[in-house]
């Protein structure tokens, strides 16, 4: 057998970087922004960029929570309903206790989200029922609870302290505060997934749940954790939603779930688990929300927006499929050589 | 030591143990009367009887009419959807197909195309939309969950492109009236006959043809199915075509019933359809389910919702009930399984203790 000379590490790193799953979606985003900005320079004014980032923030946070769940070969369809419940809860908190510290509201919102996520996780892991069914059920139940609680009541931005609303208007170096918060969250979750034991376990579970169990990975605990994480992030997104948007009520966040799953899929998170990153999911969310603004800037009929989102999703999974087929072929060839 | 095998297609679990346990063999009739479909049917009857006697205004032909008109689109789409889920796939784009059909129908009709031709073109459109899903899933080998989330956005997007914010309402009165007309004095909509034909078609296809048996095999194990000569790709392709076609049929009905072609028609009913199919006993893993079960599932959700609405419960409770039913229907078998396991374990230990005492 011939020993292979190891390739130089820098070129290896570069080629690995170029083959990473985030590259196609990131390049699509860059092309979109560059083309739009060339045609309509107003697109990249400070105010334009700020709006772009603000619109993306909430979907980005939801998408990384979704990515964590999808990586374990599950899915959480109830995120839109969780967001609605927690957002209304936030409105209620400020209405009932006007002087409540903002940080406390964030903590309560995230804890509330965690409880709702834990219900999903417990049902999925203990009853051993597919997450698609359970979270479809809790999508209806949480939305129903939200309706029952809110009724016709809506809370408006005027009911909330100025400092809270300022979170989504104040900027540091042109970046809105809540977007910076989202970036911190993305980096945090990315580090956990890439470098911790628990994070790597999630990938193992998603690749092959049975093998993961045999290997001694606490599958139940990890999957439960993933759902709780998704709930916490949905809770965080909900509090930010209450800060960003004027009204929160019974229908807040309806129909968000499929957008969020779409963002994760566009970002290269494989729907059957085991691969993908939260950075990819975040870029996917950014891409999907940027399309809306870009179309407006390009004066394309706004009705085209959703069709383009559809094309993007299909393109993303097709590219993913091609890449994995290619990789499988290369693996076969290299294995055949080694034999 | 004991070893259990569970027969998946039947509801009774046969147990074989090293110690001589008395085997419970149920007769065919008891098995049918205790099956999941039967239990669902009893639940449906119970709800109907309760509503009939306790809820004011339920016992009228008008109620029957409105209830059935409400469930027709979901009932129609649930038929092919059941087959798709039995093969282990899913189609989330059905509601968008309804919307796009409705939009195209409105635009064509407004452009002066004769209504007969419009209907034919709409059905062709549905077939094509289904075939596109089928192509992506079977030829390119993409996961159907992701593909149909994509086409969910794509088809709804096209509906917006085609008709925008407009609505077309002036469809021929004969047709709109026909869509809500009743069979004599029974209150049953005439369209139910069409639904019956569709249900019969898919029921016979699934339960009485080799193709249908193959679908169950497919849902169990794709590789094994391919090995025994089932053309996996082709079967799935035609199933997606059928969901597209039936969805466009539902789209035509929707448009005529509300006499309004809009891009947002039927938004979100894909989840209602899937909830009803799963409640009807189709396993999301594939390989398990029946058409009668699905029909009962759709009628059960429809009747409960309608009853609650008549009893002046707000829409709030409706969604909680739908969700709770869905979760209960999938969690209950797991709990039953767990209880059966506990019971079985206790029985074997007792038997072993007796054996040990005898020795």
mmCIF file of C-alpha atoms in Angstrom, chain B:
data_model
loop_
_atom_site.group_PDB
_atom_site.id
_atom_site.type_symbol
_atom_site.label_atom_id
_atom_site.label_comp_id
_atom_site.label_asym_id
_atom_site.label_seq_id
_atom_site.Cartn_x
_atom_site.Cartn_y
_atom_site.Cartn_z
ATOM 1 C CA UNK B 1 -36.925 -15.159 29.362
ATOM 2 C CA UNK B 2 -39.649 -14.052 27.078
ATOM 3 C CA UNK B 3 -39.671 -12.803 23.591
ATOM 4 C CA UNK B 4 -42.427 -10.800 22.021
ATOM 5 C CA UNK B 5 -43.380 -10.375 18.458
ATOM 6 C CA UNK B 6 -45.896 -7.847 17.405
ATOM 7 C CA UNK B 7 -47.910 -8.190 14.268
ATOM 8 C CA UNK B 8 -48.084 -4.667 12.971
ATOM 9 C CA UNK B 9 -50.975 -4.873 10.590
ATOM 10 C CA UNK B 10 -53.396 -6.330 13.113
ATOM 11 C CA UNK B 11 -54.226 -4.677 16.390
ATOM 12 C CA UNK B 12 -53.783 -7.749 18.563
ATOM 13 C CA UNK B 13 -50.330 -8.642 19.717
ATOM 14 C CA UNK B 14 -49.504 -12.313 19.725
ATOM 15 C CA UNK B 15 -47.161 -13.317 22.456
ATOM 16 C CA UNK B 16 -44.943 -16.328 22.440
ATOM 17 C CA UNK B 17 -42.989 -17.255 25.459
ATOM 18 C CA UNK B 18 -40.691 -20.027 26.530
ATOM 19 C CA UNK B 19 -43.072 -20.834 29.385
ATOM 20 C CA UNK B 20 -46.376 -22.215 28.157
ATOM 21 C CA UNK B 21 -48.607 -19.160 28.285
ATOM 22 C CA UNK B 22 -52.209 -19.547 27.226
ATOM 23 C CA UNK B 23 -52.477 -17.898 23.838
ATOM 24 C CA UNK B 24 -55.437 -15.646 23.397
ATOM 25 C CA UNK B 25 -56.807 -16.076 19.938
ATOM 26 C CA UNK B 26 -59.468 -13.601 18.991
ATOM 27 C CA UNK B 27 -62.050 -14.450 16.430
ATOM 28 C CA UNK B 28 -62.233 -12.437 13.255
ATOM 29 C CA UNK B 29 -65.340 -10.579 14.368
ATOM 30 C CA UNK B 30 -64.006 -9.539 17.746
ATOM 31 C CA UNK B 31 -60.895 -8.328 15.998
ATOM 32 C CA UNK B 32 -62.909 -6.176 13.620
ATOM 33 C CA UNK B 33 -65.155 -4.894 16.414
ATOM 34 C CA UNK B 34 -62.147 -3.929 18.553
ATOM 35 C CA UNK B 35 -60.027 -2.493 15.754
ATOM 36 C CA UNK B 36 -58.879 1.102 15.793
ATOM 37 C CA UNK B 37 -61.211 2.040 12.942
ATOM 38 C CA UNK B 38 -64.133 0.564 14.849
ATOM 39 C CA UNK B 39 -63.269 2.474 18.028
ATOM 40 C CA UNK B 40 -63.075 5.679 16.012
ATOM 41 C CA UNK B 41 -66.438 4.827 14.488
ATOM 42 C CA UNK B 42 -67.997 4.373 17.961
ATOM 43 C CA UNK B 43 -66.566 7.740 18.948
ATOM 44 C CA UNK B 44 -68.111 9.330 15.860
ATOM 45 C CA UNK B 45 -71.500 7.739 16.598
ATOM 46 C CA UNK B 46 -71.287 8.864 20.227
ATOM 47 C CA UNK B 47 -70.561 12.451 19.177
ATOM 48 C CA UNK B 48 -73.401 12.450 16.654
ATOM 49 C CA UNK B 49 -75.883 10.978 19.158
ATOM 50 C CA UNK B 50 -74.799 13.432 21.836
ATOM 51 C CA UNK B 51 -75.099 16.389 19.465
ATOM 52 C CA UNK B 52 -78.402 15.125 18.100
ATOM 53 C CA UNK B 53 -79.998 14.943 21.535
ATOM 54 C CA UNK B 54 -78.222 17.684 23.468
ATOM 55 C CA UNK B 55 -77.234 20.449 21.073
ATOM 56 C CA UNK B 56 -80.025 22.689 19.838
ATOM 57 C CA UNK B 57 -80.379 22.977 16.047
ATOM 58 C CA UNK B 58 -78.052 20.025 15.361
ATOM 59 C CA UNK B 59 -80.929 17.725 14.437
ATOM 60 C CA UNK B 60 -81.818 19.350 11.133
ATOM 61 C CA UNK B 61 -81.144 18.711 7.480
ATOM 62 C CA UNK B 62 -79.582 22.163 7.218
ATOM 63 C CA UNK B 63 -76.962 21.182 9.769
ATOM 64 C CA UNK B 64 -76.146 18.028 7.853
ATOM 65 C CA UNK B 65 -75.803 20.084 4.687
ATOM 66 C CA UNK B 66 -73.481 22.714 6.092
ATOM 67 C CA UNK B 67 -71.422 20.183 7.994
ATOM 68 C CA UNK B 68 -70.829 18.084 4.886
ATOM 69 C CA UNK B 69 -70.149 21.113 2.680
ATOM 70 C CA UNK B 70 -67.518 22.180 5.203
ATOM 71 C CA UNK B 71 -65.723 18.843 5.249
ATOM 72 C CA UNK B 72 -65.880 18.090 1.503
ATOM 73 C CA UNK B 73 -62.556 19.725 0.513
ATOM 74 C CA UNK B 74 -60.720 18.062 3.394
ATOM 75 C CA UNK B 75 -62.419 14.728 2.759
ATOM 76 C CA UNK B 76 -61.501 14.837 -0.942
ATOM 77 C CA UNK B 77 -57.841 15.664 -0.401
ATOM 78 C CA UNK B 78 -57.541 13.246 2.523
ATOM 79 C CA UNK B 79 -58.109 10.271 0.189
ATOM 80 C CA UNK B 80 -54.963 10.538 -1.959
ATOM 81 C CA UNK B 81 -53.082 12.020 1.018
ATOM 82 C CA UNK B 82 -53.724 8.819 2.976
ATOM 83 C CA UNK B 83 -52.079 6.792 0.204
ATOM 84 C CA UNK B 84 -49.135 9.185 0.020
ATOM 85 C CA UNK B 85 -48.559 8.971 3.788
ATOM 86 C CA UNK B 86 -48.944 5.173 3.729
ATOM 87 C CA UNK B 87 -45.970 5.038 1.362
ATOM 88 C CA UNK B 88 -43.984 7.089 3.875
ATOM 89 C CA UNK B 89 -44.099 10.376 1.981
ATOM 90 C CA UNK B 90 -46.076 13.567 2.595
ATOM 91 C CA UNK B 91 -47.578 16.327 0.460
ATOM 92 C CA UNK B 92 -47.805 19.751 2.093
ATOM 93 C CA UNK B 93 -48.536 21.596 -1.146
ATOM 94 C CA UNK B 94 -52.197 20.532 -1.455
ATOM 95 C CA UNK B 95 -53.727 23.727 -0.063
ATOM 96 C CA UNK B 96 -51.566 25.830 -2.380
ATOM 97 C CA UNK B 97 -52.714 23.677 -5.301
ATOM 98 C CA UNK B 98 -56.300 24.472 -4.266
ATOM 99 C CA UNK B 99 -55.418 28.177 -4.187
ATOM 100 C CA UNK B 100 -53.621 28.175 -7.552
ATOM 101 C CA UNK B 101 -56.461 26.230 -9.191
ATOM 102 C CA UNK B 102 -58.930 28.743 -7.810
ATOM 103 C CA UNK B 103 -56.873 31.702 -9.041
ATOM 104 C CA UNK B 104 -56.379 30.259 -12.520
ATOM 105 C CA UNK B 105 -60.052 29.361 -12.718
ATOM 106 C CA UNK B 106 -61.017 32.944 -11.912
ATOM 107 C CA UNK B 107 -58.597 34.511 -14.384
ATOM 108 C CA UNK B 108 -59.478 32.173 -17.259
ATOM 109 C CA UNK B 109 -63.183 32.630 -16.695
ATOM 110 C CA UNK B 110 -62.836 36.393 -16.589
ATOM 111 C CA UNK B 111 -60.875 36.272 -19.840
ATOM 112 C CA UNK B 112 -63.943 34.801 -21.472
ATOM 113 C CA UNK B 113 -62.885 31.158 -21.766
ATOM 114 C CA UNK B 114 -65.975 28.898 -21.753
ATOM 115 C CA UNK B 115 -66.523 27.456 -18.297
ATOM 116 C CA UNK B 116 -66.356 23.836 -19.480
ATOM 117 C CA UNK B 117 -62.903 24.374 -20.915
ATOM 118 C CA UNK B 118 -61.870 26.274 -17.770
ATOM 119 C CA UNK B 119 -62.756 23.278 -15.589
ATOM 120 C CA UNK B 120 -60.814 20.884 -17.827
ATOM 121 C CA UNK B 121 -57.780 23.187 -17.832
ATOM 122 C CA UNK B 122 -57.971 23.440 -14.024
ATOM 123 C CA UNK B 123 -57.898 19.665 -13.645
ATOM 124 C CA UNK B 124 -54.986 19.479 -16.083
ATOM 125 C CA UNK B 125 -53.198 22.125 -14.037
ATOM 126 C CA UNK B 126 -53.680 20.088 -10.854
ATOM 127 C CA UNK B 127 -52.344 16.990 -12.592
ATOM 128 C CA UNK B 128 -49.313 18.932 -13.750
ATOM 129 C CA UNK B 129 -48.642 20.433 -10.295
ATOM 130 C CA UNK B 130 -48.840 16.962 -8.755
ATOM 131 C CA UNK B 131 -46.564 15.564 -11.449
ATOM 132 C CA UNK B 132 -43.994 18.269 -10.688
ATOM 133 C CA UNK B 133 -43.954 17.202 -7.022
ATOM 134 C CA UNK B 134 -43.728 13.577 -8.133
ATOM 135 C CA UNK B 135 -40.842 14.346 -10.475
ATOM 136 C CA UNK B 136 -38.846 16.112 -7.747
ATOM 137 C CA UNK B 137 -39.478 13.348 -5.213
ATOM 138 C CA UNK B 138 -39.073 10.245 -7.371
ATOM 139 C CA UNK B 139 -36.774 11.222 -10.245
ATOM 140 C CA UNK B 140 -34.477 13.564 -8.351
ATOM 141 C CA UNK B 141 -34.866 11.624 -5.099
ATOM 142 C CA UNK B 142 -35.489 14.662 -2.911
ATOM 143 C CA UNK B 143 -37.264 14.339 0.471
ATOM 144 C CA UNK B 144 -40.976 14.997 -0.023
ATOM 145 C CA UNK B 145 -41.316 16.987 3.214
ATOM 146 C CA UNK B 146 -38.812 19.578 1.993
ATOM 147 C CA UNK B 147 -39.956 19.473 -1.646
ATOM 148 C CA UNK B 148 -43.581 20.133 -0.790
ATOM 149 C CA UNK B 149 -42.714 22.915 1.652
ATOM 150 C CA UNK B 150 -41.022 24.437 -1.403
ATOM 151 C CA UNK B 151 -43.957 23.887 -3.738
ATOM 152 C CA UNK B 152 -46.314 25.065 -0.971
ATOM 153 C CA UNK B 153 -44.634 28.471 -1.283
ATOM 154 C CA UNK B 154 -44.195 28.181 -5.063
ATOM 155 C CA UNK B 155 -47.803 27.317 -5.965
ATOM 156 C CA UNK B 156 -49.254 29.867 -3.547
ATOM 157 C CA UNK B 157 -46.792 32.356 -5.021
ATOM 158 C CA UNK B 158 -48.031 31.598 -8.541
ATOM 159 C CA UNK B 159 -51.604 32.050 -7.333
ATOM 160 C CA UNK B 160 -50.629 35.546 -6.170
ATOM 161 C CA UNK B 161 -48.853 36.254 -9.446
ATOM 162 C CA UNK B 162 -51.861 35.083 -11.468
ATOM 163 C CA UNK B 163 -54.642 36.904 -9.676
ATOM 164 C CA UNK B 164 -52.957 39.269 -7.209
ATOM 165 C CA UNK B 165 -55.308 40.971 -4.786
ATOM 166 C CA UNK B 166 -58.299 40.559 -7.080
ATOM 167 C CA UNK B 167 -61.251 38.263 -6.666
ATOM 168 C CA UNK B 168 -63.470 36.849 -9.375
ATOM 169 C CA UNK B 169 -67.011 36.200 -8.252
ATOM 170 C CA UNK B 170 -69.408 36.141 -11.207
ATOM 171 C CA UNK B 171 -69.327 32.424 -11.989
ATOM 172 C CA UNK B 172 -72.364 30.945 -13.772
ATOM 173 C CA UNK B 173 -75.216 30.651 -11.304
ATOM 174 C CA UNK B 174 -76.129 27.126 -12.385
ATOM 175 C CA UNK B 175 -72.698 25.941 -11.280
ATOM 176 C CA UNK B 176 -72.494 27.839 -7.996
ATOM 177 C CA UNK B 177 -76.007 26.716 -7.156
ATOM 178 C CA UNK B 178 -75.174 23.148 -8.120
ATOM 179 C CA UNK B 179 -72.152 23.142 -5.803
ATOM 180 C CA UNK B 180 -74.380 23.733 -2.766
ATOM 181 C CA UNK B 181 -77.520 21.908 -3.974
ATOM 182 C CA UNK B 182 -78.902 19.057 -1.885
ATOM 183 C CA UNK B 183 -80.148 15.581 -2.712
ATOM 184 C CA UNK B 184 -83.913 15.994 -2.385
ATOM 185 C CA UNK B 185 -84.902 16.777 1.215
ATOM 186 C CA UNK B 186 -82.051 14.883 2.853
ATOM 187 C CA UNK B 187 -79.756 17.868 3.220
ATOM 188 C CA UNK B 188 -76.900 15.846 1.788
ATOM 189 C CA UNK B 189 -75.055 17.889 -0.850
ATOM 190 C CA UNK B 190 -75.100 16.458 -4.379
ATOM 191 C CA UNK B 191 -71.341 16.884 -4.502
ATOM 192 C CA UNK B 192 -71.089 14.139 -1.874
ATOM 193 C CA UNK B 193 -71.785 11.692 -4.720
ATOM 194 C CA UNK B 194 -68.578 12.840 -6.364
ATOM 195 C CA UNK B 195 -66.748 12.514 -3.052
ATOM 196 C CA UNK B 196 -68.157 9.009 -2.730
ATOM 197 C CA UNK B 197 -66.799 8.092 -6.161
ATOM 198 C CA UNK B 198 -63.355 9.449 -5.247
ATOM 199 C CA UNK B 199 -63.414 7.634 -1.900
ATOM 200 C CA UNK B 200 -64.502 4.383 -3.550
ATOM 201 C CA UNK B 201 -61.773 4.725 -6.145
ATOM 202 C CA UNK B 202 -59.012 5.195 -3.584
ATOM 203 C CA UNK B 203 -60.527 2.644 -1.185
ATOM 204 C CA UNK B 204 -60.646 -0.065 -3.848
ATOM 205 C CA UNK B 205 -57.227 0.950 -5.149
ATOM 206 C CA UNK B 206 -55.660 0.682 -1.700
ATOM 207 C CA UNK B 207 -57.425 -2.363 -0.285
ATOM 208 C CA UNK B 208 -58.314 -4.552 -3.248
ATOM 209 C CA UNK B 209 -55.589 -4.205 -5.844
ATOM 210 C CA UNK B 210 -51.989 -5.447 -6.028
ATOM 211 C CA UNK B 211 -50.958 -1.799 -6.455
ATOM 212 C CA UNK B 212 -52.551 -0.982 -3.098
ATOM 213 C CA UNK B 213 -50.862 -3.894 -1.319
ATOM 214 C CA UNK B 214 -47.598 -2.729 -2.841
ATOM 215 C CA UNK B 215 -48.106 0.709 -1.285
ATOM 216 C CA UNK B 216 -48.183 -0.829 2.199
ATOM 217 C CA UNK B 217 -45.037 -2.784 1.372
ATOM 218 C CA UNK B 218 -43.445 0.433 0.163
ATOM 219 C CA UNK B 219 -44.227 2.185 3.398
ATOM 220 C CA UNK B 220 -42.688 -0.636 5.422
ATOM 221 C CA UNK B 221 -39.454 -0.941 3.564
ATOM 222 C CA UNK B 222 -38.571 0.751 0.320
ATOM 223 C CA UNK B 223 -35.567 -1.421 -0.491
ATOM 224 C CA UNK B 224 -37.438 -4.648 0.166
ATOM 225 C CA UNK B 225 -40.344 -3.440 -1.948
ATOM 226 C CA UNK B 226 -37.974 -2.690 -4.812
ATOM 227 C CA UNK B 227 -36.446 -6.149 -4.460
ATOM 228 C CA UNK B 228 -39.782 -7.926 -4.767
ATOM 229 C CA UNK B 229 -40.431 -6.090 -7.989
ATOM 230 C CA UNK B 230 -42.443 -3.044 -6.992
ATOM 231 C CA UNK B 231 -41.582 -0.033 -9.116
ATOM 232 C CA UNK B 232 -41.135 2.313 -6.187
ATOM 233 C CA UNK B 233 -40.550 5.496 -8.152
ATOM 234 C CA UNK B 234 -43.438 4.998 -10.531
ATOM 235 C CA UNK B 235 -45.947 4.189 -7.766
ATOM 236 C CA UNK B 236 -45.014 7.276 -5.781
ATOM 237 C CA UNK B 237 -45.048 9.471 -8.878
ATOM 238 C CA UNK B 238 -48.657 8.553 -9.643
ATOM 239 C CA UNK B 239 -49.680 9.119 -6.032
ATOM 240 C CA UNK B 240 -48.371 12.677 -6.171
ATOM 241 C CA UNK B 241 -50.193 13.154 -9.490
ATOM 242 C CA UNK B 242 -53.388 11.971 -7.812
ATOM 243 C CA UNK B 243 -53.048 14.403 -4.878
ATOM 244 C CA UNK B 244 -52.554 17.213 -7.397
ATOM 245 C CA UNK B 245 -55.585 16.199 -9.446
ATOM 246 C CA UNK B 246 -57.868 15.745 -6.435
ATOM 247 C CA UNK B 247 -56.640 19.029 -4.921
ATOM 248 C CA UNK B 248 -57.584 20.866 -8.108
ATOM 249 C CA UNK B 249 -60.989 19.196 -7.920
ATOM 250 C CA UNK B 250 -61.283 20.509 -4.370
ATOM 251 C CA UNK B 251 -60.142 23.904 -5.680
ATOM 252 C CA UNK B 252 -62.945 23.994 -8.234
ATOM 253 C CA UNK B 253 -65.467 23.032 -5.559
ATOM 254 C CA UNK B 254 -64.087 25.648 -3.145
ATOM 255 C CA UNK B 255 -64.296 28.387 -5.783
ATOM 256 C CA UNK B 256 -67.850 27.539 -6.773
ATOM 257 C CA UNK B 257 -69.094 26.971 -3.247
ATOM 258 C CA UNK B 258 -67.962 30.379 -2.006
ATOM 259 C CA UNK B 259 -68.435 31.811 -5.495
ATOM 260 C CA UNK B 260 -65.089 33.516 -5.153
ATOM 261 C CA UNK B 261 -61.734 32.900 -6.827
ATOM 262 C CA UNK B 262 -58.993 34.349 -4.642
ATOM 263 C CA UNK B 263 -55.317 33.643 -4.245
ATOM 264 C CA UNK B 264 -55.641 32.936 -0.516
ATOM 265 C CA UNK B 265 -58.406 30.328 -0.819
ATOM 266 C CA UNK B 266 -57.888 27.308 1.449
ATOM 267 C CA UNK B 267 -54.715 28.695 3.041
ATOM 268 C CA UNK B 268 -53.451 26.360 5.732
ATOM 269 C CA UNK B 269 -55.838 23.448 5.165
ATOM 270 C CA UNK B 270 -52.888 21.146 4.451
ATOM 271 C CA UNK B 271 -52.360 20.809 8.192
ATOM 272 C CA UNK B 272 -56.064 20.117 8.762
ATOM 273 C CA UNK B 273 -55.983 17.395 6.100
ATOM 274 C CA UNK B 274 -52.891 15.777 7.586
ATOM 275 C CA UNK B 275 -54.329 15.995 11.105
ATOM 276 C CA UNK B 276 -57.493 14.234 9.924
ATOM 277 C CA UNK B 277 -55.555 11.547 8.058
ATOM 278 C CA UNK B 278 -53.364 10.808 11.083
ATOM 279 C CA UNK B 279 -56.364 10.813 13.406
ATOM 280 C CA UNK B 280 -57.887 8.322 10.977
ATOM 281 C CA UNK B 281 -55.172 5.846 11.903
ATOM 282 C CA UNK B 282 -52.636 6.312 9.111
ATOM 283 C CA UNK B 283 -49.133 5.982 10.512
ATOM 284 C CA UNK B 284 -46.815 8.883 9.712
ATOM 285 C CA UNK B 285 -44.021 6.294 9.373
ATOM 286 C CA UNK B 286 -45.956 4.718 6.508
ATOM 287 C CA UNK B 287 -47.116 1.153 5.987
ATOM 288 C CA UNK B 288 -50.304 1.416 7.983
ATOM 289 C CA UNK B 289 -53.762 2.903 7.500
ATOM 290 C CA UNK B 290 -57.127 2.444 5.828
ATOM 291 C CA UNK B 291 -59.531 4.530 3.754
ATOM 292 C CA UNK B 292 -62.582 3.880 6.010
ATOM 293 C CA UNK B 293 -60.478 4.978 8.981
ATOM 294 C CA UNK B 294 -59.529 8.217 7.230
ATOM 295 C CA UNK B 295 -63.141 8.974 6.289
ATOM 296 C CA UNK B 296 -64.163 8.453 9.917
ATOM 297 C CA UNK B 297 -61.262 10.652 11.053
ATOM 298 C CA UNK B 298 -62.318 13.522 8.783
ATOM 299 C CA UNK B 299 -65.990 13.217 9.802
ATOM 300 C CA UNK B 300 -65.077 13.014 13.503
ATOM 301 C CA UNK B 301 -63.051 16.236 13.450
ATOM 302 C CA UNK B 302 -65.659 17.912 11.233
ATOM 303 C CA UNK B 303 -68.599 16.890 13.430
ATOM 304 C CA UNK B 304 -66.921 17.823 16.704
ATOM 305 C CA UNK B 305 -65.947 21.223 15.331
ATOM 306 C CA UNK B 306 -69.394 21.872 13.922
ATOM 307 C CA UNK B 307 -71.104 20.743 17.133
ATOM 308 C CA UNK B 308 -68.920 22.972 19.259
ATOM 309 C CA UNK B 309 -69.644 25.888 16.981
ATOM 310 C CA UNK B 310 -73.404 25.227 17.219
ATOM 311 C CA UNK B 311 -73.108 24.950 20.979
ATOM 312 C CA UNK B 312 -71.679 28.465 20.918
ATOM 313 C CA UNK B 313 -68.157 27.474 21.825
ATOM 314 C CA UNK B 314 -65.739 29.898 20.263
ATOM 315 C CA UNK B 315 -63.298 28.900 17.545
ATOM 316 C CA UNK B 316 -60.721 28.845 20.297
ATOM 317 C CA UNK B 317 -61.843 25.532 21.655
ATOM 318 C CA UNK B 318 -61.994 24.065 18.169
ATOM 319 C CA UNK B 319 -58.279 24.231 17.571
ATOM 320 C CA UNK B 320 -57.519 22.933 21.065
ATOM 321 C CA UNK B 321 -59.821 19.972 20.459
ATOM 322 C CA UNK B 322 -58.255 19.240 17.052
ATOM 323 C CA UNK B 323 -54.766 19.316 18.526
ATOM 324 C CA UNK B 324 -55.662 17.290 21.598
ATOM 325 C CA UNK B 325 -57.452 14.642 19.510
ATOM 326 C CA UNK B 326 -54.452 14.359 17.225
ATOM 327 C CA UNK B 327 -51.997 13.944 20.084
ATOM 328 C CA UNK B 328 -54.290 11.582 21.994
ATOM 329 C CA UNK B 329 -54.760 9.429 18.907
ATOM 330 C CA UNK B 330 -51.025 8.887 18.509
ATOM 331 C CA UNK B 331 -50.069 8.771 22.169
ATOM 332 C CA UNK B 332 -52.858 6.368 23.184
ATOM 333 C CA UNK B 333 -51.372 3.376 21.294
ATOM 334 C CA UNK B 334 -48.007 3.990 22.977
ATOM 335 C CA UNK B 335 -49.647 4.031 26.395
ATOM 336 C CA UNK B 336 -51.656 0.907 25.567
ATOM 337 C CA UNK B 337 -48.482 -0.764 24.381
ATOM 338 C CA UNK B 338 -46.693 0.197 27.592
ATOM 339 C CA UNK B 339 -49.598 -1.042 29.744
ATOM 340 C CA UNK B 340 -49.727 -4.300 27.799
ATOM 341 C CA UNK B 341 -45.988 -4.722 28.307
ATOM 342 C CA UNK B 342 -46.337 -4.167 32.064
ATOM 343 C CA UNK B 343 -49.235 -6.605 32.302
ATOM 344 C CA UNK B 344 -47.333 -9.151 30.276
ATOM 345 C CA UNK B 345 -44.215 -8.800 32.421
ATOM 346 C CA UNK B 346 -46.244 -9.228 35.601
ATOM 347 C CA UNK B 347 -47.957 -12.311 34.207
ATOM 348 C CA UNK B 348 -44.699 -13.942 33.188
ATOM 349 C CA UNK B 349 -43.037 -13.304 36.532
ATOM 350 C CA UNK B 350 -46.061 -14.765 38.312
ATOM 351 C CA UNK B 351 -45.957 -17.806 36.072
ATOM 352 C CA UNK B 352 -42.258 -18.244 36.655
ATOM 353 C CA UNK B 353 -42.776 -17.930 40.388
ATOM 354 C CA UNK B 354 -45.482 -20.603 40.226
ATOM 355 C CA UNK B 355 -43.174 -22.804 38.221
ATOM 356 C CA UNK B 356 -40.372 -22.280 40.701
ATOM 357 C CA UNK B 357 -42.733 -23.070 43.589
ATOM 358 C CA UNK B 358 -43.875 -26.249 41.880
ATOM 359 C CA UNK B 359 -40.352 -27.534 41.434
#
